[in-house]
Amino acid sequence: MKHGALFILAAIFISLGLNAQQTLILQPGAEEGKDALIHALYSRAHLNYGDDPQYLADAWTYQGEPAFVRSLVAFDLSTIPPDAIIQDASLSLYAWNSDESSGPHSQLSGYNNFFLERITSDWQEMSVCWNSRPETTTENQILMAGTNDPEQDYPNINVTRLVQDMVNDPEHSFGFMIRLQNEGYFRRMNFCSSDHSNATKHPKLIINYFVSTPVDSCIVMQPNPEAGKDALLVTLDPNENYGDDPQFLADAWTNLQDSVIVQSLIEFDLSEIPSESSITAAYLSLYAWNSNLSSGSHSQLSGSNDFFLERVTSDWQEMDVCWNLRPTTTEENHVLIAGTDDPAKDYENIDVTQLVQDMIDNPESSFGFMIRLQNEEYYRRINFCSSDHEDATRWPKLKVCYSPNTQSTEQLNKSGIVISPNPTTGSIIVQTDHFTGMAYIRIFNYLGKEIKKLKTNNQITQIDLSDIPAGYYFMRIEQKGRYQTKKIIKL
């Protein structure tokens, strides 16, 4: 896009304990913006529309020929760290309120509801066309209600999960596609692109995020065959145990004309996480069984292989469990994941935050995850490597970040922590009334970098700060899985 226009990029840092919340506002103009139409009309399918002032999805006729249009837009998310947690993200689109060119929103033949989807392959603004259109995924797609009001803007569309997917998987994330839910003629949704003459009507994306700092404790679990706990459940051999199988799969197939359903179980040791902790983020990574050996790789031979991850609610033993002894599960907060026919597709960073929170909240009825197909009709399969696989890099991996609960922090507050003098020009005295046992004191700068660490079992501890520059700092005092954070000012 080669026209001059407004470009806004802001990063606002707000101190939240030791978490630096950041806000990124993107509303690029023609020079920096990246958006384009892709036109399915045969005579236009090879043409590029990278500098069109519209950003639309429609199904119409052009000179009497039926065709439909979709549009692409990408924002520069390179300033967001790869481990960032997206708190919220909102996309604002502004109506093309004009009869010029393709015209405004229209429901001439029916509803113009539309999808926003993540683009998963790269594209170039000034060369992309229908015939070279990028791939997209329906995972976490957003369905928006249409309108016939030519002036209706769509401010603050919640795209949090899509942006989190983009941050988690930057190698397969290249912006948003807009398309109609029903591409039957005649219907249209039409907005202004970043090439529009009015800079206030350019697409705008606002993202609030934070990077996990020492306020949150994080653990990563990728157990080996000895420590791992996973097993298959197979209907064909309902009393047979498959606790040492190198696969972790869900499928519906046949074996010598006998029908077979397979589900799988996996459990991670969460005992390190204090009870009643708040789970700020939890991501499960599963790695493809890219092989024709044994059950074979992902398959959609008869249809979709979308699959569920569910919480297991009764106990099971890895080397005893079988189909006839399978544990119970719950559909509460289960995660539905879009399947694939790509045999090499890994599923990294599946968001299982709520499921892990449920496990921490209900330890007496939480025993890991079950994977099963959404539709257990033959023939379809999703297949990953288990912790018994020979390649250690492909074992299932779970990352959990958590904070001690509010009640525990309040209990620590009641112990009477006093810091003096504060502000200080040199050293401080930390007084911890009623402390019993060892405590750990850690000091961080405003970016979350640890600059001092010590341990004490004294109620009064002196800390020398003369060697650090003036500024704001945070002290975290930890004891028995609980913590409190205090602000320190160095003059």
Short mmCIF file of C-alpha atoms in Angstrom, two decimals:
data_model
loop_
_atom_site.label_atom_id
_atom_site.label_comp_id
_atom_site.label_asym_id
_atom_site.label_seq_id
_atom_site.Cartn_x
_atom_site.Cartn_y
_atom_site.Cartn_z
CA MET A 1 0.00 0.00 0.00
CA LYS A 2 1.73 3.12 -1.25
CA HIS A 3 -0.27 6.05 0.14
CA GLY A 4 0.62 8.16 3.19
CA ALA A 5 -1.68 7.78 6.18
CA LEU A 6 -1.77 7.60 9.94
CA PHE A 7 0.06 4.82 11.75
CA ILE A 8 -0.38 4.41 15.51
CA LEU A 9 1.81 2.11 17.61
CA ALA A 10 1.71 2.41 21.37
CA ALA A 11 3.14 0.29 24.14
CA ILE A 12 1.90 1.26 27.61
CA PHE A 13 3.55 -0.35 30.62
CA ILE A 14 1.42 -0.72 33.75
CA SER A 15 3.01 -2.20 36.82
CA LEU A 16 0.91 -5.03 38.26
CA GLY A 17 2.98 -6.55 41.01
CA LEU A 18 5.86 -7.99 39.06
CA ASN A 19 3.84 -8.51 35.89
CA ALA A 20 4.38 -5.84 33.26
CA GLN A 21 1.05 -5.46 31.50
CA GLN A 22 1.47 -3.98 28.07
CA THR A 23 -0.99 -2.50 25.63
CA LEU A 24 -0.32 -2.55 21.91
CA ILE A 25 -2.50 -0.37 19.67
CA LEU A 26 -2.22 -0.92 15.93
CA GLN A 27 -4.07 1.10 13.31
CA PRO A 28 -1.70 1.21 10.35
CA GLY A 29 -2.14 3.45 7.34
CA ALA A 30 -1.57 2.72 3.69
CA GLU A 31 2.22 2.67 3.88
CA GLU A 32 2.49 0.24 6.78
CA GLY A 33 -0.82 -1.60 6.52
CA LYS A 34 -1.17 -5.02 4.96
CA ASP A 35 -4.59 -5.96 3.60
CA ALA A 36 -5.98 -7.12 0.28
CA LEU A 37 -9.09 -8.44 -1.43
CA ILE A 38 -9.13 -11.81 -3.18
CA HIS A 39 -11.71 -12.07 -5.96
CA ALA A 40 -13.06 -15.43 -7.14
CA LEU A 41 -14.45 -14.23 -10.46
CA TYR A 42 -12.70 -16.25 -13.17
CA SER A 43 -11.51 -13.18 -15.06
CA ARG A 44 -10.23 -11.59 -11.83
CA ALA A 45 -8.93 -14.61 -9.92
CA HIS A 46 -5.36 -13.82 -10.96
CA LEU A 47 -5.60 -10.08 -10.24
CA ASN A 48 -4.22 -8.40 -7.15
CA TYR A 49 -6.23 -5.92 -5.06
CA GLY A 50 -3.60 -4.95 -2.50
CA ASP A 51 -4.37 -1.23 -2.54
CA ASP A 52 -8.16 -1.36 -2.51
CA PRO A 53 -9.78 1.00 0.04
CA GLN A 54 -12.34 -1.68 0.96
CA TYR A 55 -12.08 -4.70 3.22
CA LEU A 56 -15.08 -6.83 2.35
CA ALA A 57 -16.67 -10.24 2.13
CA ASP A 58 -19.44 -10.67 -0.39
CA ALA A 59 -21.24 -12.95 -2.81
CA TRP A 60 -22.58 -11.04 -5.79
CA THR A 61 -22.57 -10.86 -9.57
CA TYR A 62 -20.05 -8.86 -11.54
CA GLN A 63 -21.10 -7.88 -15.07
CA GLY A 64 -23.63 -10.68 -14.81
CA GLU A 65 -21.12 -13.27 -13.65
CA PRO A 66 -21.49 -14.73 -10.12
CA ALA A 67 -18.48 -14.55 -7.81
CA PHE A 68 -17.55 -13.99 -4.22
CA VAL A 69 -14.90 -11.93 -2.46
CA ARG A 70 -12.93 -12.49 0.72
CA SER A 71 -10.36 -10.22 2.34
CA LEU A 72 -7.11 -10.49 4.26
CA VAL A 73 -5.52 -8.26 6.88
CA ALA A 74 -2.36 -8.70 8.95
CA PHE A 75 -0.97 -6.67 11.83
CA ASP A 76 2.64 -6.56 12.98
CA LEU A 77 2.75 -8.54 16.26
CA SER A 78 6.54 -8.87 16.32
CA THR A 79 6.90 -6.74 19.46
CA ILE A 80 4.87 -9.24 21.52
CA PRO A 81 7.17 -11.79 23.21
CA PRO A 82 6.56 -15.43 22.18
CA ASP A 83 5.61 -16.46 25.74
CA ALA A 84 3.14 -13.61 26.26
CA ILE A 85 -0.30 -14.25 27.69
CA ILE A 86 -2.99 -12.32 25.80
CA GLN A 87 -5.38 -10.86 28.36
CA ASP A 88 -7.70 -9.41 25.75
CA ALA A 89 -7.56 -8.39 22.11
CA SER A 90 -10.17 -6.44 20.16
CA LEU A 91 -10.45 -5.76 16.45
CA SER A 92 -12.44 -2.77 15.21
CA LEU A 93 -13.80 -2.59 11.65
CA TYR A 94 -15.52 0.51 10.30
CA ALA A 95 -18.33 0.49 7.77
CA TRP A 96 -17.85 1.33 4.09
CA ASN A 97 -20.87 3.67 4.15
CA SER A 98 -20.96 4.38 0.45
CA ASP A 99 -22.71 3.23 -2.71
CA GLU A 100 -19.44 3.55 -4.57
CA SER A 101 -17.54 0.51 -5.73
CA SER A 102 -18.99 -2.66 -4.14
CA GLY A 103 -21.47 -0.79 -1.96
CA PRO A 104 -22.33 -1.04 1.76
CA HIS A 105 -23.47 -3.96 3.91
CA SER A 106 -26.31 -5.83 2.25
CA GLN A 107 -28.77 -8.64 3.05
CA LEU A 108 -30.49 -8.51 -0.32
CA SER A 109 -30.87 -12.31 -0.46
CA GLY A 110 -30.40 -13.26 3.19
CA TYR A 111 -28.21 -13.06 6.26
CA ASN A 112 -24.70 -11.67 5.83
CA ASN A 113 -23.19 -13.20 8.97
CA PHE A 114 -19.44 -13.44 8.60
CA PHE A 115 -16.39 -15.31 9.92
CA LEU A 116 -13.02 -14.03 11.07
CA GLU A 117 -10.40 -16.76 10.72
CA ARG A 118 -6.65 -17.05 11.31
CA ILE A 119 -4.52 -17.18 8.16
CA THR A 120 -1.97 -19.99 8.41
CA SER A 121 0.28 -19.48 5.37
CA ASP A 122 2.21 -16.45 4.17
CA TRP A 123 0.97 -13.96 1.57
CA GLN A 124 2.24 -10.78 -0.02
CA GLU A 125 -0.02 -7.77 -0.13
CA MET A 126 0.84 -6.60 -3.64
CA SER A 127 0.85 -10.02 -5.31
CA VAL A 128 -1.79 -12.14 -3.55
CA CYS A 129 -4.86 -13.09 -5.57
CA TRP A 130 -7.60 -15.69 -5.45
CA ASN A 131 -5.45 -18.24 -7.28
CA SER A 132 -2.61 -17.76 -4.75
CA ARG A 133 -4.78 -17.24 -1.68
CA PRO A 134 -3.29 -18.36 1.65
CA GLU A 135 -4.62 -21.15 3.84
CA THR A 136 -6.77 -20.54 6.90
CA THR A 137 -7.97 -22.53 9.89
CA THR A 138 -11.42 -22.69 11.45
CA GLU A 139 -9.85 -23.24 14.90
CA ASN A 140 -11.21 -20.54 17.24
CA GLN A 141 -12.85 -18.81 14.28
CA ILE A 142 -15.30 -16.04 15.20
CA LEU A 143 -18.82 -15.87 13.80
CA MET A 144 -20.26 -12.35 13.74
CA ALA A 145 -23.90 -11.41 13.18
CA GLY A 146 -24.40 -9.44 9.99
CA THR A 147 -26.42 -6.29 9.39
CA ASN A 148 -28.27 -4.35 6.72
CA ASP A 149 -27.47 -1.01 8.35
CA PRO A 150 -24.99 0.71 6.00
CA GLU A 151 -23.53 2.73 8.88
CA GLN A 152 -22.91 -0.11 11.32
CA ASP A 153 -19.34 -0.27 12.53
CA TYR A 154 -18.04 -3.33 14.37
CA PRO A 155 -15.90 -1.93 17.20
CA ASN A 156 -14.07 -4.12 19.69
CA ILE A 157 -14.67 -7.59 18.21
CA ASN A 158 -13.20 -10.00 20.76
CA VAL A 159 -10.32 -11.75 18.98
CA THR A 160 -8.40 -12.74 22.12
CA ARG A 161 -8.14 -16.45 21.35
CA LEU A 162 -7.17 -15.83 17.73
CA VAL A 163 -4.39 -13.45 18.75
CA GLN A 164 -3.18 -15.91 21.40
CA ASP A 165 -3.03 -18.55 18.65
CA MET A 166 -0.97 -16.14 16.54
CA VAL A 167 1.48 -15.51 19.36
CA ASN A 168 1.71 -19.23 20.19
CA ASP A 169 2.24 -20.27 16.58
CA PRO A 170 3.91 -17.40 14.68
CA GLU A 171 5.18 -19.72 11.94
CA HIS A 172 1.57 -20.43 10.93
CA SER A 173 -0.07 -17.07 11.66
CA PHE A 174 -0.41 -14.35 9.05
CA GLY A 175 -3.40 -12.27 10.05
CA PHE A 176 -7.17 -12.51 9.67
CA MET A 177 -9.42 -13.52 6.79
CA ILE A 178 -12.99 -12.25 6.57
CA ARG A 179 -15.55 -14.33 4.67
CA LEU A 180 -19.30 -14.74 4.64
CA GLN A 181 -20.80 -17.66 6.52
CA ASN A 182 -23.16 -18.22 3.58
CA GLU A 183 -21.65 -17.29 0.24
CA GLY A 184 -24.96 -17.44 -1.61
CA TYR A 185 -25.76 -14.42 -3.73
CA PHE A 186 -26.64 -11.52 -2.96
CA ARG A 187 -25.17 -10.49 0.40
CA ARG A 188 -22.22 -8.42 1.57
CA MET A 189 -20.23 -7.10 4.51
CA ASN A 190 -18.05 -4.13 3.60
CA PHE A 191 -15.56 -2.20 5.72
CA CYS A 192 -12.77 0.28 5.15
CA SER A 193 -9.22 -0.97 4.64
CA SER A 194 -5.99 0.72 5.66
CA ASP A 195 -5.97 2.33 2.19
CA HIS A 196 -9.12 4.32 2.94
CA SER A 197 -8.72 8.11 2.78
CA ASN A 198 -10.11 8.51 6.31
CA ALA A 199 -7.42 7.35 8.77
CA THR A 200 -9.93 7.02 11.61
CA LYS A 201 -11.69 4.25 9.67
CA HIS A 202 -8.67 2.02 9.18
CA PRO A 203 -8.88 -1.43 10.86
CA LYS A 204 -7.65 -1.19 14.46
CA LEU A 205 -6.33 -3.89 16.75
CA ILE A 206 -5.83 -3.35 20.51
CA ILE A 207 -4.00 -6.02 22.50
CA ASN A 208 -3.47 -6.17 26.26
CA TYR A 209 -0.95 -8.77 27.31
CA PHE A 210 1.58 -9.64 29.95
CA VAL A 211 4.72 -11.67 30.05
CA SER A 212 4.98 -14.12 32.87
CA THR A 213 7.52 -12.81 35.39
CA PRO A 214 8.59 -14.21 38.73
CA VAL A 215 5.23 -13.28 40.27
CA ASP A 216 3.95 -16.40 38.53
CA SER A 217 5.68 -19.70 39.09
CA CYS A 218 5.89 -21.89 36.00
CA ILE A 219 6.64 -25.57 35.68
CA VAL A 220 7.21 -27.60 32.52
CA MET A 221 6.53 -31.33 32.56
CA GLN A 222 7.62 -33.70 29.79
CA PRO A 223 7.97 -37.03 31.60
CA ASN A 224 10.00 -39.95 30.29
CA PRO A 225 8.77 -43.57 30.03
CA GLU A 226 9.55 -44.25 33.68
CA ALA A 227 7.86 -41.14 35.08
CA GLY A 228 5.13 -40.76 32.44
CA LYS A 229 1.61 -42.06 32.90
CA ASP A 230 -0.44 -42.67 29.76
CA ALA A 231 -2.36 -45.56 28.24
CA LEU A 232 -4.70 -46.53 25.42
CA LEU A 233 -8.25 -47.85 25.87
CA VAL A 234 -9.29 -50.23 23.06
CA THR A 235 -12.75 -51.67 22.52
CA LEU A 236 -11.45 -54.60 20.46
CA ASP A 237 -9.47 -55.88 23.45
CA PRO A 238 -11.54 -54.50 26.32
CA ASN A 239 -9.56 -56.36 29.00
CA GLU A 240 -6.13 -55.73 27.50
CA ASN A 241 -3.80 -53.13 28.98
CA TYR A 242 -1.82 -50.77 26.70
CA GLY A 243 0.11 -48.83 29.33
CA ASP A 244 3.43 -48.95 27.50
CA ASP A 245 2.24 -48.17 23.98
CA PRO A 246 4.33 -45.49 22.18
CA GLN A 247 1.17 -43.89 20.76
CA PHE A 248 -1.37 -41.53 22.31
CA LEU A 249 -4.37 -41.60 20.01
CA ALA A 250 -8.09 -41.39 19.48
CA ASP A 251 -9.58 -43.23 16.53
CA ALA A 252 -12.50 -45.12 15.09
CA TRP A 253 -11.41 -47.87 12.69
CA THR A 254 -11.72 -51.57 11.88
CA ASN A 255 -9.31 -54.42 12.52
CA LEU A 256 -9.87 -57.51 10.39
CA GLN A 257 -13.45 -56.29 9.89
CA ASP A 258 -13.98 -55.85 13.64
CA SER A 259 -14.94 -52.35 14.63
CA VAL A 260 -12.58 -50.57 17.02
CA ILE A 261 -12.81 -47.41 19.11
CA VAL A 262 -9.67 -46.11 20.79
CA GLN A 263 -9.41 -43.41 23.44
CA SER A 264 -6.34 -42.49 25.46
CA LEU A 265 -5.45 -41.25 28.94
CA ILE A 266 -2.58 -39.13 30.21
CA GLU A 267 -1.82 -37.70 33.63
CA PHE A 268 0.83 -35.21 34.77
CA ASP A 269 2.06 -34.82 38.33
CA LEU A 270 0.63 -31.49 39.55
CA SER A 271 1.60 -32.02 43.19
CA GLU A 272 4.18 -29.23 43.00
CA ILE A 273 1.41 -26.67 42.48
CA PRO A 274 0.04 -25.42 45.83
CA SER A 275 -3.60 -26.21 46.47
CA GLU A 276 -6.07 -23.46 45.59
CA SER A 277 -3.53 -21.74 43.31
CA SER A 278 -4.77 -19.59 40.47
CA ILE A 279 -3.72 -21.04 37.12
CA THR A 280 -2.73 -18.12 34.91
CA ALA A 281 -1.80 -20.25 31.90
CA ALA A 282 -1.58 -23.92 30.99
CA TYR A 283 -0.57 -25.31 27.60
CA LEU A 284 -0.43 -28.92 26.45
CA SER A 285 1.77 -29.88 23.49
CA LEU A 286 1.20 -33.12 21.57
CA TYR A 287 3.49 -34.28 18.77
CA ALA A 288 2.35 -36.15 15.69
CA TRP A 289 2.83 -39.89 15.23
CA ASN A 290 4.01 -39.30 11.69
CA SER A 291 4.27 -42.94 10.72
CA ASN A 292 2.28 -45.66 8.97
CA LEU A 293 3.46 -48.15 11.56
CA SER A 294 0.98 -49.49 14.12
CA SER A 295 -2.27 -47.49 14.01
CA GLY A 296 -0.99 -44.99 11.45
CA SER A 297 -1.01 -41.21 11.32
CA HIS A 298 -3.76 -38.60 11.50
CA SER A 299 -6.59 -39.48 9.10
CA GLN A 300 -9.88 -38.02 7.88
CA LEU A 301 -10.66 -40.94 5.59
CA SER A 302 -14.39 -40.80 6.35
CA GLY A 303 -14.73 -37.28 7.76
CA SER A 304 -13.60 -34.80 10.38
CA ASN A 305 -11.24 -36.01 13.10
CA ASP A 306 -11.91 -33.13 15.49
CA PHE A 307 -11.18 -34.27 19.02
CA PHE A 308 -11.88 -33.52 22.68
CA LEU A 309 -9.61 -33.19 25.66
CA GLU A 310 -11.55 -33.92 28.86
CA ARG A 311 -10.75 -34.11 32.55
CA VAL A 312 -10.56 -37.65 33.97
CA THR A 313 -12.55 -37.79 37.22
CA SER A 314 -11.72 -41.23 38.68
CA ASP A 315 -8.41 -42.91 39.42
CA TRP A 316 -6.66 -45.31 37.06
CA GLN A 317 -3.41 -47.26 37.00
CA GLU A 318 -1.21 -47.08 33.93
CA MET A 319 -0.34 -50.78 33.78
CA ASP A 320 -3.82 -52.07 34.74
CA VAL A 321 -6.31 -49.80 33.00
CA CYS A 322 -8.25 -51.14 30.01
CA TRP A 323 -11.50 -50.39 28.21
CA ASN A 324 -13.55 -52.38 30.74
CA LEU A 325 -11.83 -50.53 33.59
CA ARG A 326 -11.77 -47.11 31.97
CA PRO A 327 -12.15 -44.17 34.37
CA THR A 328 -14.96 -41.64 34.30
CA THR A 329 -14.61 -38.23 32.66
CA THR A 330 -16.50 -34.96 32.61
CA GLU A 331 -17.42 -32.72 29.69
CA GLU A 332 -17.18 -29.65 31.93
CA ASN A 333 -14.78 -27.16 30.29
CA HIS A 334 -13.64 -29.80 27.81
CA VAL A 335 -11.60 -28.50 24.89
CA LEU A 336 -12.66 -29.16 21.29
CA ILE A 337 -9.75 -29.08 18.86
CA ALA A 338 -9.93 -28.97 15.08
CA GLY A 339 -8.55 -32.10 13.45
CA THR A 340 -6.23 -32.45 10.49
CA ASP A 341 -5.28 -34.74 7.64
CA ASP A 342 -1.67 -33.54 7.72
CA PRO A 343 0.30 -36.54 9.07
CA ALA A 344 3.10 -34.29 10.37
CA LYS A 345 0.94 -31.78 12.22
CA ASP A 346 1.95 -31.24 15.83
CA TYR A 347 -0.44 -29.55 18.25
CA GLU A 348 1.72 -27.27 20.33
CA ASN A 349 0.40 -25.05 23.13
CA ILE A 350 -3.20 -26.25 23.31
CA ASP A 351 -4.86 -23.96 25.85
CA VAL A 352 -5.94 -26.16 28.77
CA THR A 353 -5.88 -23.42 31.40
CA GLN A 354 -9.42 -23.99 32.63
CA LEU A 355 -9.02 -27.76 32.70
CA VAL A 356 -5.89 -27.52 34.83
CA GLN A 357 -7.63 -25.02 37.10
CA ASP A 358 -10.39 -27.58 37.54
CA MET A 359 -7.78 -30.19 38.43
CA ILE A 360 -6.25 -27.95 41.09
CA ASP A 361 -9.68 -27.02 42.45
CA ASN A 362 -10.85 -30.67 42.52
CA PRO A 363 -7.80 -32.84 43.26
CA GLU A 364 -9.91 -35.73 44.61
CA SER A 365 -11.69 -36.06 41.26
CA SER A 366 -8.93 -35.14 38.82
CA PHE A 367 -6.69 -37.73 37.22
CA GLY A 368 -5.41 -36.22 34.00
CA PHE A 369 -6.77 -35.87 30.48
CA MET A 370 -8.68 -38.16 28.14
CA ILE A 371 -8.45 -37.70 24.37
CA ARG A 372 -11.35 -38.91 22.23
CA LEU A 373 -12.80 -38.12 18.83
CA GLN A 374 -15.79 -35.83 18.64
CA ASN A 375 -17.33 -38.20 16.09
CA GLU A 376 -16.40 -41.84 16.64
CA GLU A 377 -17.62 -43.06 13.27
CA TYR A 378 -15.24 -45.04 11.07
CA TYR A 379 -12.75 -44.13 9.55
CA ARG A 380 -10.95 -41.27 11.27
CA ARG A 381 -7.98 -40.89 13.59
CA ILE A 382 -5.82 -38.42 15.48
CA ASN A 383 -2.51 -39.92 16.63
CA PHE A 384 0.34 -38.54 18.74
CA CYS A 385 3.44 -39.86 20.47
CA SER A 386 3.14 -40.97 24.09
CA SER A 387 5.77 -40.74 26.84
CA ASP A 388 6.85 -44.25 25.79
CA HIS A 389 7.99 -43.05 22.36
CA GLU A 390 11.68 -43.52 21.59
CA ASP A 391 12.16 -39.84 20.66
CA ALA A 392 12.26 -37.81 23.88
CA THR A 393 11.53 -34.54 22.04
CA ARG A 394 8.09 -35.89 21.08
CA TRP A 395 6.81 -36.83 24.52
CA PRO A 396 3.66 -34.96 25.61
CA LYS A 397 4.53 -31.69 27.37
CA LEU A 398 2.53 -29.58 29.80
CA LYS A 399 3.48 -26.06 30.86
CA VAL A 400 1.61 -24.54 33.80
CA CYS A 401 2.00 -21.04 35.24
CA TYR A 402 0.29 -20.28 38.51
CA SER A 403 0.03 -17.81 41.39
CA PRO A 404 -0.76 -18.63 45.01
CA ASN A 405 -4.36 -17.97 45.87
CA THR A 406 -5.73 -14.76 47.35
CA GLN A 407 -6.54 -16.40 50.66
CA SER A 408 -2.95 -17.58 51.12
CA THR A 409 -1.62 -14.12 50.29
CA GLU A 410 -4.01 -12.56 52.80
CA GLN A 411 -2.79 -14.99 55.44
CA LEU A 412 0.77 -13.90 54.76
CA ASN A 413 -0.27 -10.24 54.91
CA LYS A 414 -1.60 -10.85 58.42
CA SER A 415 1.90 -11.87 59.52
CA GLY A 416 2.75 -8.15 59.64
CA ILE A 417 5.46 -7.39 57.07
CA VAL A 418 6.99 -3.92 57.49
CA ILE A 419 9.68 -2.36 55.28
CA SER A 420 11.54 0.72 56.54
CA PRO A 421 12.67 3.21 55.55
CA ASN A 422 10.71 3.28 52.32
CA PRO A 423 11.68 5.28 50.27
CA THR A 424 15.32 4.61 51.06
CA THR A 425 18.69 5.99 50.01
CA GLY A 426 20.65 2.89 51.06
CA SER A 427 19.58 -0.14 53.06
CA ILE A 428 16.16 -1.31 54.25
CA ILE A 429 14.96 -3.26 57.25
CA VAL A 430 12.43 -6.03 56.57
CA GLN A 431 10.44 -6.96 59.68
CA THR A 432 8.32 -10.11 59.50
CA ASP A 433 6.36 -10.50 62.73
CA HIS A 434 5.12 -14.00 63.58
CA PHE A 435 7.21 -15.68 60.85
CA THR A 436 8.13 -19.26 61.66
CA GLY A 437 10.67 -21.12 59.59
CA MET A 438 12.64 -20.19 56.50
CA ALA A 439 11.52 -17.37 54.20
CA TYR A 440 12.90 -16.28 50.83
CA ILE A 441 13.26 -12.64 49.82
CA ARG A 442 13.67 -11.72 46.17
CA ILE A 443 13.94 -8.21 44.69
CA PHE A 444 13.08 -7.40 41.06
CA ASN A 445 13.29 -4.29 38.92
CA TYR A 446 10.19 -2.99 37.11
CA LEU A 447 10.89 -5.26 34.12
CA GLY A 448 10.71 -8.33 36.34
CA LYS A 449 14.46 -9.05 36.34
CA GLU A 450 15.70 -10.48 39.64
CA ILE A 451 18.52 -8.39 41.11
CA LYS A 452 18.81 -9.80 44.64
CA LYS A 453 17.88 -13.02 46.41
CA LEU A 454 18.41 -14.16 49.97
CA LYS A 455 16.87 -16.45 52.55
CA THR A 456 16.27 -15.79 56.22
CA ASN A 457 14.73 -17.32 59.29
CA ASN A 458 14.98 -14.06 61.26
CA GLN A 459 12.10 -11.73 61.98
CA ILE A 460 14.32 -8.70 61.22
CA THR A 461 16.52 -8.69 58.12
CA GLN A 462 18.66 -5.85 56.79
CA ILE A 463 19.19 -5.61 53.02
CA ASP A 464 21.76 -3.34 51.41
CA LEU A 465 20.44 -1.55 48.31
CA SER A 466 23.27 0.94 47.93
CA ASP A 467 24.57 -0.86 44.84
CA ILE A 468 21.40 -0.47 42.76
CA PRO A 469 20.32 2.69 40.89
CA ALA A 470 17.43 4.88 41.95
CA GLY A 471 14.00 3.74 40.84
CA TYR A 472 11.01 1.53 41.63
CA TYR A 473 11.55 -2.06 42.72
CA PHE A 474 9.45 -4.95 43.99
CA MET A 475 10.16 -7.28 46.86
CA ARG A 476 8.60 -10.73 46.94
CA ILE A 477 8.61 -12.52 50.27
CA GLU A 478 7.82 -16.25 50.05
CA GLN A 479 7.12 -18.83 52.70
CA LYS A 480 5.57 -22.30 52.45
CA GLY A 481 4.04 -21.78 49.01
CA ARG A 482 2.63 -18.35 49.89
CA TYR A 483 3.98 -14.96 48.97
CA GLN A 484 3.47 -11.23 49.33
CA THR A 485 4.78 -8.48 47.06
CA LYS A 486 5.82 -5.04 48.32
CA LYS A 487 6.92 -1.96 46.39
CA ILE A 488 10.27 -0.35 47.25
CA ILE A 489 11.44 3.11 46.19
CA LYS A 490 15.18 3.78 45.96
CA LEU A 491 16.07 7.48 45.97
#
